[in-house]
N, C-alpha and C. Protein backbone atom coordinates (compact mmCIF):
# COMPACT_ATOMS: atom_id res chain seq x y z
N GLU A 1 -39.44 20.75 17.19
CA GLU A 1 -37.93 21.04 17.15
C GLU A 1 -37.48 19.92 18.09
N VAL A 2 -36.01 19.63 17.66
CA VAL A 2 -35.69 18.67 18.57
C VAL A 2 -33.82 19.08 18.69
N GLY A 3 -33.38 19.07 19.94
CA GLY A 3 -32.00 19.58 20.22
C GLY A 3 -31.00 18.74 19.48
N GLU A 4 -31.31 17.44 19.51
CA GLU A 4 -30.43 16.56 19.14
C GLU A 4 -30.92 15.21 18.50
N PHE A 5 -30.60 14.48 17.27
CA PHE A 5 -31.00 13.36 17.03
C PHE A 5 -29.66 12.72 16.63
N ALA A 6 -29.59 11.43 17.16
CA ALA A 6 -28.32 10.67 16.77
C ALA A 6 -28.37 9.36 16.54
N VAL A 7 -27.84 8.90 15.58
CA VAL A 7 -27.58 7.04 15.32
C VAL A 7 -26.05 6.86 15.54
N LYS A 8 -25.75 6.06 16.54
CA LYS A 8 -24.52 6.03 17.08
C LYS A 8 -24.05 4.45 16.72
N ASN A 9 -22.58 4.40 16.49
CA ASN A 9 -22.02 3.19 16.32
C ASN A 9 -22.80 2.03 15.45
N ALA A 10 -23.03 2.38 14.28
CA ALA A 10 -24.03 1.64 13.50
C ALA A 10 -22.76 0.95 12.54
N SER A 11 -23.29 -0.03 11.85
CA SER A 11 -22.40 -0.64 10.61
C SER A 11 -23.15 -1.17 9.63
N PHE A 12 -22.53 -1.26 8.37
CA PHE A 12 -23.07 -1.75 7.39
C PHE A 12 -22.02 -2.61 6.63
N LEU A 13 -22.51 -3.79 5.98
CA LEU A 13 -21.62 -4.66 5.10
C LEU A 13 -22.32 -4.98 4.08
N TYR A 14 -21.72 -4.75 2.83
CA TYR A 14 -22.06 -5.00 1.53
C TYR A 14 -21.20 -6.15 0.89
N LEU A 15 -21.94 -7.41 0.52
CA LEU A 15 -21.10 -8.13 0.05
C LEU A 15 -21.52 -8.57 -1.56
N ASP A 16 -20.54 -8.27 -2.28
CA ASP A 16 -20.87 -8.66 -3.67
C ASP A 16 -20.71 -10.24 -4.04
N GLN A 17 -22.08 -10.93 -4.27
CA GLN A 17 -21.97 -12.34 -4.51
C GLN A 17 -21.34 -12.79 -5.78
N GLY A 18 -21.46 -11.83 -6.73
CA GLY A 18 -20.72 -12.24 -7.98
C GLY A 18 -19.01 -12.06 -7.94
N THR A 19 -18.42 -11.31 -7.11
CA THR A 19 -17.06 -10.98 -7.45
C THR A 19 -16.47 -11.49 -5.83
N GLY A 20 -17.45 -11.45 -4.89
CA GLY A 20 -16.86 -12.00 -3.55
C GLY A 20 -16.39 -10.65 -2.84
N GLU A 21 -16.42 -9.38 -3.30
CA GLU A 21 -15.95 -8.29 -2.75
C GLU A 21 -16.66 -7.67 -1.63
N LYS A 22 -16.00 -7.52 -0.72
CA LYS A 22 -16.68 -7.15 0.57
C LYS A 22 -16.31 -5.51 0.90
N THR A 23 -17.34 -4.57 1.15
CA THR A 23 -17.28 -3.44 1.73
C THR A 23 -18.02 -3.24 3.06
N GLU A 24 -17.17 -2.70 3.91
CA GLU A 24 -17.62 -2.34 5.39
C GLU A 24 -17.78 -1.05 5.73
N ILE A 25 -18.77 -0.67 6.14
CA ILE A 25 -18.82 0.67 6.75
C ILE A 25 -19.04 0.41 8.06
N SER A 26 -18.16 0.96 9.16
CA SER A 26 -18.42 0.57 10.60
C SER A 26 -18.06 2.02 11.36
N GLY A 27 -18.46 1.64 12.92
CA GLY A 27 -18.24 2.98 13.58
C GLY A 27 -19.27 4.17 13.09
N LEU A 28 -20.26 4.08 12.20
CA LEU A 28 -20.96 5.11 11.73
C LEU A 28 -21.94 5.78 12.78
N THR A 29 -21.67 7.17 12.85
CA THR A 29 -22.39 8.04 13.69
C THR A 29 -22.88 9.15 12.97
N LEU A 30 -24.22 9.36 12.95
CA LEU A 30 -24.94 10.37 12.40
C LEU A 30 -25.74 11.12 13.46
N THR A 31 -25.25 12.45 13.57
CA THR A 31 -25.50 13.84 14.37
C THR A 31 -26.40 14.60 13.68
N LEU A 32 -27.62 15.03 14.09
CA LEU A 32 -28.33 16.21 13.60
C LEU A 32 -28.67 17.03 14.97
N GLN A 33 -27.93 18.30 14.70
CA GLN A 33 -28.47 19.10 15.92
C GLN A 33 -29.18 20.28 15.60
N ASP A 34 -30.03 20.66 16.40
CA ASP A 34 -30.80 21.89 16.31
C ASP A 34 -31.83 21.78 15.35
N VAL A 35 -32.58 20.49 15.44
CA VAL A 35 -33.47 20.29 14.45
C VAL A 35 -34.78 21.23 14.38
N SER A 36 -34.86 21.69 13.39
CA SER A 36 -36.05 22.92 13.16
C SER A 36 -36.30 23.01 11.91
N MET A 37 -37.45 23.68 11.51
CA MET A 37 -37.81 23.77 10.21
C MET A 37 -37.56 25.26 10.00
N ASP A 38 -37.07 26.21 10.96
CA ASP A 38 -37.06 27.51 10.73
C ASP A 38 -35.37 28.00 11.11
N ARG A 39 -34.40 27.00 11.33
CA ARG A 39 -33.05 27.29 11.58
C ARG A 39 -32.20 26.16 10.70
N PRO A 40 -31.02 26.66 10.22
CA PRO A 40 -30.20 25.44 9.84
C PRO A 40 -30.06 24.33 10.65
N ILE A 41 -29.85 23.03 10.21
CA ILE A 41 -29.91 21.66 10.90
C ILE A 41 -28.16 21.50 10.84
N ARG A 42 -27.70 21.23 12.03
CA ARG A 42 -26.18 20.90 11.70
C ARG A 42 -26.01 19.47 11.49
N VAL A 43 -25.40 18.96 10.49
CA VAL A 43 -25.23 17.64 10.20
C VAL A 43 -23.92 17.30 10.29
N MET A 44 -23.63 16.09 11.16
CA MET A 44 -22.15 15.69 11.28
C MET A 44 -22.43 14.10 11.36
N LEU A 45 -21.60 13.39 10.16
CA LEU A 45 -21.58 12.09 9.87
C LEU A 45 -20.20 11.71 9.96
N THR A 46 -19.61 10.64 11.10
CA THR A 46 -18.50 9.95 10.93
C THR A 46 -18.46 8.63 10.78
N ALA A 47 -17.54 7.89 9.83
CA ALA A 47 -17.47 6.57 9.88
C ALA A 47 -16.16 6.22 9.33
N LEU A 48 -16.39 4.70 9.18
CA LEU A 48 -14.83 4.20 8.92
C LEU A 48 -15.43 3.25 7.61
N LEU A 49 -14.99 3.51 6.42
CA LEU A 49 -15.27 3.10 5.37
C LEU A 49 -13.72 1.75 4.65
N ASP A 50 -14.04 0.67 5.14
CA ASP A 50 -12.79 -0.28 4.96
C ASP A 50 -11.85 0.34 5.62
N ASN A 51 -12.12 0.60 7.00
CA ASN A 51 -10.85 1.12 8.07
C ASN A 51 -10.35 2.55 7.83
N GLN A 52 -11.05 3.20 6.92
CA GLN A 52 -10.53 4.34 6.53
C GLN A 52 -11.40 5.31 6.77
N PRO A 53 -11.20 6.63 7.29
CA PRO A 53 -11.92 7.55 7.99
C PRO A 53 -12.71 8.44 6.84
N LEU A 54 -14.00 8.74 7.17
CA LEU A 54 -14.91 9.39 6.10
C LEU A 54 -16.03 10.23 6.98
N SER A 55 -15.71 11.46 6.70
CA SER A 55 -16.85 12.16 7.45
C SER A 55 -17.68 13.34 6.62
N VAL A 56 -18.75 13.76 7.08
CA VAL A 56 -19.47 14.72 6.42
C VAL A 56 -19.99 15.66 7.37
N GLU A 57 -19.67 17.02 7.05
CA GLU A 57 -19.99 18.11 8.06
C GLU A 57 -20.63 19.00 7.69
N GLY A 58 -21.97 19.81 8.20
CA GLY A 58 -22.19 20.97 7.52
C GLY A 58 -23.48 21.25 7.96
N THR A 59 -24.18 22.20 7.20
CA THR A 59 -25.41 22.59 7.47
C THR A 59 -26.58 22.35 6.43
N LEU A 60 -27.80 22.22 6.67
CA LEU A 60 -28.79 21.79 5.86
C LEU A 60 -30.09 22.80 6.28
N GLY A 61 -30.56 23.52 5.55
CA GLY A 61 -31.97 24.30 5.91
C GLY A 61 -31.41 25.65 6.09
N PRO A 62 -32.39 26.64 6.72
CA PRO A 62 -33.85 26.12 7.04
C PRO A 62 -34.61 25.51 6.00
N VAL A 63 -35.42 24.31 6.13
CA VAL A 63 -36.22 23.69 5.27
C VAL A 63 -37.43 24.35 5.21
N GLY A 64 -38.04 25.33 6.19
CA GLY A 64 -39.11 26.00 5.93
C GLY A 64 -40.45 24.89 6.32
N ARG A 65 -41.55 25.84 6.38
CA ARG A 65 -42.62 25.03 6.90
C ARG A 65 -43.46 24.41 5.78
N ASP A 66 -43.20 24.64 4.59
CA ASP A 66 -43.76 23.89 3.56
C ASP A 66 -42.75 23.46 2.30
N LEU A 67 -42.53 21.84 2.77
CA LEU A 67 -41.38 21.42 1.95
C LEU A 67 -41.82 21.42 0.17
N ARG A 68 -43.08 21.45 0.07
CA ARG A 68 -43.53 21.46 -1.36
C ARG A 68 -42.83 22.65 -2.32
N VAL A 69 -42.34 23.88 -1.68
CA VAL A 69 -42.07 24.86 -2.34
C VAL A 69 -40.59 25.51 -1.46
N ALA A 70 -40.19 24.43 -0.74
CA ALA A 70 -38.86 24.90 -0.01
C ALA A 70 -37.49 25.22 -1.03
N LYS A 71 -36.81 26.02 -0.64
CA LYS A 71 -35.69 26.34 -1.35
C LYS A 71 -34.69 26.38 -0.45
N ILE A 72 -34.03 25.25 -0.21
CA ILE A 72 -32.99 24.53 0.98
C ILE A 72 -31.57 24.61 0.90
N PRO A 73 -30.95 25.83 1.85
CA PRO A 73 -29.53 25.97 1.63
C PRO A 73 -28.85 24.88 1.96
N LEU A 74 -27.54 24.48 1.48
CA LEU A 74 -26.93 23.58 1.90
C LEU A 74 -25.41 23.98 1.88
N ASP A 75 -24.67 23.29 2.76
CA ASP A 75 -23.26 23.73 2.86
C ASP A 75 -22.54 22.52 3.60
N VAL A 76 -22.07 21.85 2.75
CA VAL A 76 -21.19 20.45 3.46
C VAL A 76 -20.09 20.57 3.03
N THR A 77 -19.02 19.71 3.79
CA THR A 77 -17.76 19.33 3.67
C THR A 77 -17.89 17.76 3.52
N VAL A 78 -17.39 17.12 2.92
CA VAL A 78 -17.03 15.70 2.75
C VAL A 78 -15.50 15.45 2.69
N LYS A 79 -15.10 14.85 3.89
CA LYS A 79 -13.60 14.36 3.98
C LYS A 79 -13.35 12.74 3.95
N ALA A 80 -12.43 12.31 2.98
CA ALA A 80 -12.45 10.96 2.96
C ALA A 80 -10.84 10.49 2.71
N PHE A 81 -10.61 9.26 3.49
CA PHE A 81 -9.33 8.63 3.37
C PHE A 81 -8.13 9.41 3.54
N LYS A 82 -8.36 10.23 4.56
CA LYS A 82 -7.26 11.24 4.89
C LYS A 82 -6.80 12.08 3.72
N GLU A 83 -7.25 11.99 2.55
CA GLU A 83 -6.62 12.78 1.23
C GLU A 83 -7.65 13.50 0.65
N VAL A 84 -9.17 13.08 0.71
CA VAL A 84 -10.07 13.97 -0.23
C VAL A 84 -10.83 15.08 0.45
N ASN A 85 -10.73 16.05 -0.04
CA ASN A 85 -11.69 17.17 0.93
C ASN A 85 -12.75 17.76 -0.28
N ILE A 86 -14.03 17.57 -0.02
CA ILE A 86 -14.93 18.06 -1.04
C ILE A 86 -15.66 19.02 -0.35
N GLY A 87 -15.96 20.27 -1.09
CA GLY A 87 -17.01 21.16 -0.43
C GLY A 87 -18.29 21.35 -1.62
N LEU A 88 -19.46 21.34 -1.08
CA LEU A 88 -20.41 21.46 -1.70
C LEU A 88 -21.43 22.47 -1.11
N LYS A 89 -21.88 23.67 -1.80
CA LYS A 89 -22.61 24.90 -1.31
C LYS A 89 -23.47 25.43 -2.13
N GLY A 90 -25.00 25.65 -1.61
CA GLY A 90 -25.89 25.94 -2.81
C GLY A 90 -27.04 26.02 -2.00
N ASN A 91 -28.00 25.50 -3.17
CA ASN A 91 -29.27 25.78 -2.74
C ASN A 91 -29.90 24.26 -3.68
N ILE A 92 -31.11 23.76 -2.97
CA ILE A 92 -31.96 22.79 -3.65
C ILE A 92 -33.71 23.26 -3.76
N VAL A 93 -34.23 22.90 -4.50
CA VAL A 93 -35.57 23.49 -4.85
C VAL A 93 -36.31 22.47 -4.87
N THR A 94 -37.28 22.04 -4.15
CA THR A 94 -37.74 20.72 -3.62
C THR A 94 -38.98 20.74 -4.79
N ALA A 95 -39.72 21.73 -4.90
CA ALA A 95 -41.04 21.74 -5.82
C ALA A 95 -40.49 21.42 -7.15
N THR A 96 -39.42 21.95 -7.98
CA THR A 96 -38.95 21.71 -9.17
C THR A 96 -37.82 20.82 -9.31
N GLN A 97 -37.30 20.21 -8.21
CA GLN A 97 -36.44 19.37 -8.05
C GLN A 97 -35.08 20.04 -8.73
N GLN A 98 -34.79 21.25 -8.47
CA GLN A 98 -33.75 21.98 -9.11
C GLN A 98 -32.98 22.02 -7.99
N PHE A 99 -31.47 22.24 -8.53
CA PHE A 99 -30.21 22.32 -7.56
C PHE A 99 -29.36 23.38 -8.08
N ASP A 100 -28.84 24.25 -7.52
CA ASP A 100 -27.87 25.42 -7.88
C ASP A 100 -26.34 25.11 -6.73
N LEU A 101 -25.36 24.59 -7.16
CA LEU A 101 -24.56 24.22 -6.20
C LEU A 101 -23.04 24.62 -6.80
N GLY A 102 -22.31 25.12 -5.66
CA GLY A 102 -20.90 25.01 -6.03
C GLY A 102 -20.27 23.89 -5.44
N LEU A 103 -19.25 23.16 -6.49
CA LEU A 103 -18.48 22.33 -5.98
C LEU A 103 -16.90 22.66 -5.97
N GLN A 104 -16.45 21.99 -4.94
CA GLN A 104 -14.93 22.35 -4.88
C GLN A 104 -14.33 21.23 -4.50
N VAL A 105 -13.40 20.39 -5.00
CA VAL A 105 -12.41 19.29 -4.70
C VAL A 105 -11.11 19.92 -4.34
N ASN A 106 -10.65 19.83 -3.00
CA ASN A 106 -9.23 20.13 -2.89
C ASN A 106 -8.31 19.25 -3.35
N PRO A 107 -6.92 19.68 -3.80
CA PRO A 107 -5.98 18.70 -4.53
C PRO A 107 -5.93 17.61 -3.64
N PHE A 108 -5.68 16.48 -4.35
CA PHE A 108 -5.70 15.14 -3.60
C PHE A 108 -4.98 14.34 -4.53
N SER A 109 -4.07 13.21 -4.19
CA SER A 109 -3.69 12.24 -5.11
C SER A 109 -4.31 10.94 -5.12
N PRO A 110 -5.01 10.69 -6.33
CA PRO A 110 -5.71 9.61 -6.80
C PRO A 110 -4.90 8.19 -6.14
N ARG A 111 -3.81 8.10 -6.20
CA ARG A 111 -2.69 7.26 -5.98
C ARG A 111 -2.77 6.94 -4.75
N LYS A 112 -2.54 7.94 -3.68
CA LYS A 112 -2.49 7.92 -2.42
C LYS A 112 -4.04 7.34 -1.69
N VAL A 113 -5.25 7.42 -2.48
CA VAL A 113 -6.31 7.13 -2.28
C VAL A 113 -6.41 5.41 -2.30
N PHE A 114 -5.91 5.03 -3.37
CA PHE A 114 -5.85 3.35 -3.58
C PHE A 114 -5.21 2.88 -2.68
N SER A 115 -4.17 3.46 -2.48
CA SER A 115 -3.20 2.95 -1.43
C SER A 115 -3.68 2.94 -0.04
N ALA A 116 -4.28 3.91 0.38
CA ALA A 116 -5.04 3.75 1.69
C ALA A 116 -6.17 2.61 1.70
N LEU A 117 -6.67 2.55 0.67
CA LEU A 117 -7.62 1.43 0.78
C LEU A 117 -7.20 -0.08 0.58
N GLY A 118 -5.85 -0.17 0.13
CA GLY A 118 -5.20 -1.31 0.10
C GLY A 118 -5.35 -1.92 -1.34
N LYS A 119 -5.88 -1.08 -2.37
CA LYS A 119 -6.08 -1.60 -3.73
C LYS A 119 -4.85 -1.20 -4.75
N SER A 120 -4.78 -1.95 -5.73
CA SER A 120 -3.67 -1.54 -6.72
C SER A 120 -4.22 -0.31 -7.70
N PHE A 121 -3.67 0.61 -7.98
CA PHE A 121 -4.15 1.77 -8.74
C PHE A 121 -4.62 1.29 -10.17
N PRO A 122 -5.71 1.08 -10.45
CA PRO A 122 -6.23 0.92 -11.88
C PRO A 122 -5.83 1.41 -13.19
N VAL A 123 -4.73 2.52 -13.05
CA VAL A 123 -4.26 2.73 -14.55
C VAL A 123 -2.62 2.73 -14.41
N ASN A 124 -2.29 1.95 -15.40
CA ASN A 124 -0.94 1.68 -15.37
C ASN A 124 -0.14 2.68 -16.27
N THR A 125 0.44 3.57 -15.84
CA THR A 125 1.14 4.78 -16.59
C THR A 125 2.65 4.58 -16.65
N SER A 126 3.05 5.10 -17.77
CA SER A 126 4.72 4.86 -17.87
C SER A 126 5.26 5.94 -16.81
N ASP A 127 5.00 6.85 -16.48
CA ASP A 127 5.45 7.78 -15.34
C ASP A 127 4.63 7.66 -14.07
N PRO A 128 5.48 7.13 -13.33
CA PRO A 128 4.96 6.67 -11.67
C PRO A 128 4.35 8.04 -11.22
N GLU A 129 4.71 9.18 -11.54
CA GLU A 129 4.30 10.45 -10.69
C GLU A 129 3.12 10.82 -11.52
N ALA A 130 2.39 10.28 -12.43
CA ALA A 130 1.25 10.78 -13.29
C ALA A 130 0.26 10.41 -12.36
N LEU A 131 -0.73 11.23 -12.51
CA LEU A 131 -2.16 11.22 -11.45
C LEU A 131 -1.82 11.06 -9.97
N THR A 132 -0.78 11.98 -9.74
CA THR A 132 -0.58 12.18 -8.15
C THR A 132 -1.30 13.60 -7.79
N LYS A 133 -1.87 14.39 -8.69
CA LYS A 133 -2.70 15.68 -8.01
C LYS A 133 -3.84 15.83 -8.91
N VAL A 134 -4.86 16.07 -8.60
CA VAL A 134 -5.91 16.23 -9.08
C VAL A 134 -7.00 17.12 -8.25
N ALA A 135 -7.48 18.30 -8.79
CA ALA A 135 -8.51 19.13 -8.13
C ALA A 135 -9.77 19.69 -9.07
N LEU A 136 -10.77 20.16 -8.13
CA LEU A 136 -11.74 20.08 -9.27
C LEU A 136 -12.54 21.68 -8.77
N LYS A 137 -13.25 22.52 -9.48
CA LYS A 137 -13.83 23.43 -9.01
C LYS A 137 -14.90 23.54 -10.23
N ALA A 138 -16.20 23.75 -9.84
CA ALA A 138 -17.40 23.83 -10.78
C ALA A 138 -18.50 24.61 -10.16
N ALA A 139 -19.52 25.22 -10.91
CA ALA A 139 -20.82 25.55 -10.83
C ALA A 139 -21.88 24.74 -11.40
N LEU A 140 -22.73 23.92 -10.33
CA LEU A 140 -23.78 22.99 -10.87
C LEU A 140 -25.02 23.48 -10.90
N LYS A 141 -25.65 23.15 -12.17
CA LYS A 141 -27.27 23.47 -11.98
C LYS A 141 -27.95 22.56 -12.67
N GLY A 142 -29.25 22.34 -12.07
CA GLY A 142 -29.81 21.17 -12.98
C GLY A 142 -31.21 21.03 -12.22
N SER A 143 -31.89 20.13 -12.87
CA SER A 143 -33.16 19.92 -12.88
C SER A 143 -33.35 18.50 -13.36
N PRO A 144 -34.35 17.65 -13.40
CA PRO A 144 -34.87 16.32 -13.92
C PRO A 144 -34.37 16.39 -15.36
N ASP A 145 -34.70 17.21 -16.25
CA ASP A 145 -34.51 17.44 -17.66
C ASP A 145 -33.31 18.02 -17.93
N ARG A 146 -32.50 18.67 -17.43
CA ARG A 146 -31.50 19.11 -17.95
C ARG A 146 -30.17 19.44 -16.74
N VAL A 147 -28.94 19.57 -17.20
CA VAL A 147 -27.77 20.00 -16.27
C VAL A 147 -27.00 20.66 -16.88
N SER A 148 -26.61 21.65 -16.00
CA SER A 148 -25.21 22.40 -16.74
C SER A 148 -24.14 22.53 -16.01
N ILE A 149 -23.22 22.54 -16.34
CA ILE A 149 -21.78 22.91 -15.53
C ILE A 149 -20.91 23.93 -16.02
N THR A 150 -20.67 25.10 -15.28
CA THR A 150 -20.11 26.02 -15.75
C THR A 150 -18.69 26.49 -14.85
N GLN A 151 -17.91 27.24 -15.27
CA GLN A 151 -16.86 27.85 -14.51
C GLN A 151 -15.86 26.54 -14.13
N GLY A 152 -15.97 25.52 -14.94
CA GLY A 152 -15.62 24.36 -14.48
C GLY A 152 -13.82 24.51 -14.57
N VAL A 153 -12.92 24.11 -13.58
CA VAL A 153 -11.65 24.13 -13.80
C VAL A 153 -11.02 22.81 -13.28
N LEU A 154 -10.63 21.92 -13.80
CA LEU A 154 -9.84 20.59 -13.53
C LEU A 154 -8.56 20.91 -13.82
N ASP A 155 -7.49 20.66 -12.62
CA ASP A 155 -6.28 20.30 -12.50
C ASP A 155 -5.75 18.89 -12.50
N LEU A 156 -5.30 18.66 -13.32
CA LEU A 156 -4.41 17.27 -13.35
C LEU A 156 -3.03 17.30 -13.54
N ASP A 157 -2.45 16.95 -12.45
CA ASP A 157 -1.09 17.21 -12.35
C ASP A 157 -0.59 18.72 -12.85
N GLU A 158 0.22 18.73 -14.06
CA GLU A 158 0.60 19.84 -14.39
C GLU A 158 -0.12 20.63 -15.62
N SER A 159 -1.39 20.12 -15.80
CA SER A 159 -2.26 20.45 -16.71
C SER A 159 -3.60 21.09 -16.08
N LYS A 160 -4.14 21.96 -16.91
CA LYS A 160 -5.27 22.94 -16.31
C LYS A 160 -6.41 22.69 -17.39
N LEU A 161 -7.54 22.26 -17.08
CA LEU A 161 -8.63 22.39 -18.11
C LEU A 161 -9.61 23.00 -17.63
N ASN A 162 -10.10 24.13 -18.59
CA ASN A 162 -11.33 24.89 -18.28
C ASN A 162 -12.26 24.25 -19.19
N PHE A 163 -13.51 24.28 -18.34
CA PHE A 163 -14.57 23.60 -19.12
C PHE A 163 -16.09 23.95 -18.71
N SER A 164 -16.86 23.62 -19.63
CA SER A 164 -18.35 24.02 -19.37
C SER A 164 -19.31 22.94 -20.17
N LEU A 165 -20.24 22.41 -19.55
CA LEU A 165 -21.06 21.49 -20.15
C LEU A 165 -22.52 21.73 -20.10
N ASN A 166 -23.57 21.30 -20.90
CA ASN A 166 -24.87 21.46 -20.87
C ASN A 166 -25.34 20.25 -21.36
N ALA A 167 -26.38 19.32 -20.60
CA ALA A 167 -26.93 18.13 -21.17
C ALA A 167 -28.57 18.32 -20.79
N LYS A 168 -29.32 17.95 -21.68
CA LYS A 168 -30.81 17.84 -21.84
C LYS A 168 -31.28 16.66 -22.32
N GLU A 169 -32.39 16.56 -22.41
CA GLU A 169 -33.17 15.48 -22.92
C GLU A 169 -32.30 14.18 -23.19
N PHE A 170 -32.64 13.63 -21.55
CA PHE A 170 -31.55 12.49 -21.16
C PHE A 170 -32.00 11.26 -21.83
N SER A 171 -33.25 10.96 -22.46
CA SER A 171 -33.47 9.85 -23.15
C SER A 171 -32.96 9.85 -24.32
N LYS A 172 -32.74 10.82 -25.05
CA LYS A 172 -31.61 10.97 -26.18
C LYS A 172 -31.03 11.95 -26.51
N PRO A 173 -29.77 11.84 -25.35
CA PRO A 173 -29.12 12.97 -24.78
C PRO A 173 -28.44 14.02 -25.89
N ASP A 174 -28.81 15.25 -25.48
CA ASP A 174 -28.33 16.48 -26.08
C ASP A 174 -27.20 17.12 -25.33
N VAL A 175 -25.82 16.87 -25.66
CA VAL A 175 -24.80 17.43 -24.78
C VAL A 175 -23.89 18.42 -25.64
N ALA A 176 -23.79 19.67 -25.20
CA ALA A 176 -22.75 20.47 -25.64
C ALA A 176 -21.78 20.38 -24.58
N PHE A 177 -20.68 20.84 -25.05
CA PHE A 177 -19.33 21.11 -24.04
C PHE A 177 -18.35 22.15 -24.92
N ASP A 178 -17.78 22.78 -23.93
CA ASP A 178 -16.48 23.43 -24.45
C ASP A 178 -15.37 23.23 -23.25
N LEU A 179 -14.17 22.78 -24.22
CA LEU A 179 -12.82 22.46 -23.14
C LEU A 179 -11.90 23.32 -23.85
N ASN A 180 -10.98 23.63 -22.69
CA ASN A 180 -9.80 24.28 -23.14
C ASN A 180 -8.69 23.79 -22.12
N LEU A 181 -7.58 23.03 -22.80
CA LEU A 181 -6.60 22.74 -21.97
C LEU A 181 -5.30 23.21 -22.40
N ASP A 182 -4.74 23.77 -21.07
CA ASP A 182 -3.47 24.40 -21.64
C ASP A 182 -2.23 23.98 -22.04
N LYS A 183 -2.15 22.66 -21.44
CA LYS A 183 -0.67 21.87 -22.01
C LYS A 183 -0.82 20.41 -21.05
N ILE A 184 -0.31 19.47 -22.06
CA ILE A 184 -0.47 18.10 -21.36
C ILE A 184 0.66 17.24 -22.31
N ASN A 185 1.22 16.65 -21.41
CA ASN A 185 2.09 15.69 -21.75
C ASN A 185 1.77 14.08 -21.66
N VAL A 186 1.15 13.84 -23.11
CA VAL A 186 0.14 12.44 -23.13
C VAL A 186 1.00 11.19 -22.72
N ASP A 187 2.53 11.21 -23.11
CA ASP A 187 3.30 10.23 -22.91
C ASP A 187 3.27 9.79 -21.34
N ARG A 188 3.08 10.74 -20.66
CA ARG A 188 3.06 10.42 -19.02
C ARG A 188 1.96 9.34 -18.74
N TYR A 189 0.82 9.44 -19.60
CA TYR A 189 -0.12 8.68 -19.07
C TYR A 189 -0.35 7.39 -19.92
N LEU A 190 0.32 7.17 -20.81
CA LEU A 190 0.39 6.12 -21.54
C LEU A 190 0.70 4.81 -21.08
N PRO A 191 0.33 3.63 -21.18
CA PRO A 191 1.02 2.25 -20.45
C PRO A 191 2.41 2.17 -20.77
N PRO A 192 3.15 1.58 -19.85
CA PRO A 192 4.69 1.57 -20.01
C PRO A 192 4.86 0.61 -21.10
N SER A 193 6.17 0.83 -22.08
CA SER A 193 6.33 0.58 -23.07
C SER A 193 6.80 -0.99 -22.85
N SER A 194 6.25 -1.99 -23.79
CA SER A 194 6.70 -3.47 -23.51
C SER A 194 7.64 -4.03 -24.69
N PRO A 195 8.34 -4.95 -24.53
CA PRO A 195 9.22 -5.60 -25.88
C PRO A 195 8.41 -6.02 -26.80
C-alpha cells in the first residue's frame, strides 16, 4: 500500500519534423492516492495542453490480487479546454482484454475548442452557427476481436442521431450499424457558395 504517489510539474514537447508543428504539455501533475490492490485508487491528473487546461479525475480499481483475472472498475471524468467534459464508467477485464463502459460527452462547441487552441476551424460551413453544439452518449463493449456500441445518441446542433454499431473480424472488417436521424438541414453544413 502507498498513501500517495505523485509526479509533479512535468513537461512534454512533441515536434513534428515534417510539418514543424509543435505540441506542448506543461505543468503536468499526476497524483495517485490510496494506492492498494484492495481499494479503489484515486487518480488525478492536471496539465496544460498548448496552454489550455486538461484534467483527468476519478477512480480505478480495486485491481485485486491477481491481475490475470481482474475485473477492474473505472470511473473517470476528463475535462479539456474549458469546454469538453467526458465521463467514462464501467469495467475492464484483464484476462480477456474485454471492456464494458458507459461514455458520456456533455454538450460542447467544437468551434470554441479550436478557438481556444488558437487554430482555425477545419470545416468551412455556409452557416457560421453550424457545429456549435455536440453531445454524445453510448454504451461500449469490446474485446480484441469485436466491438459494439449500443444506446448511442449523438446530438449535433438541432439534430439527434440514435445509433448502434457492431464490428468484428478487424482484418477483413465486418461492420453492421443502425442509424436513426430525426431531422437535419444539410445546407447549413455545406461550404459557402462561391461565384
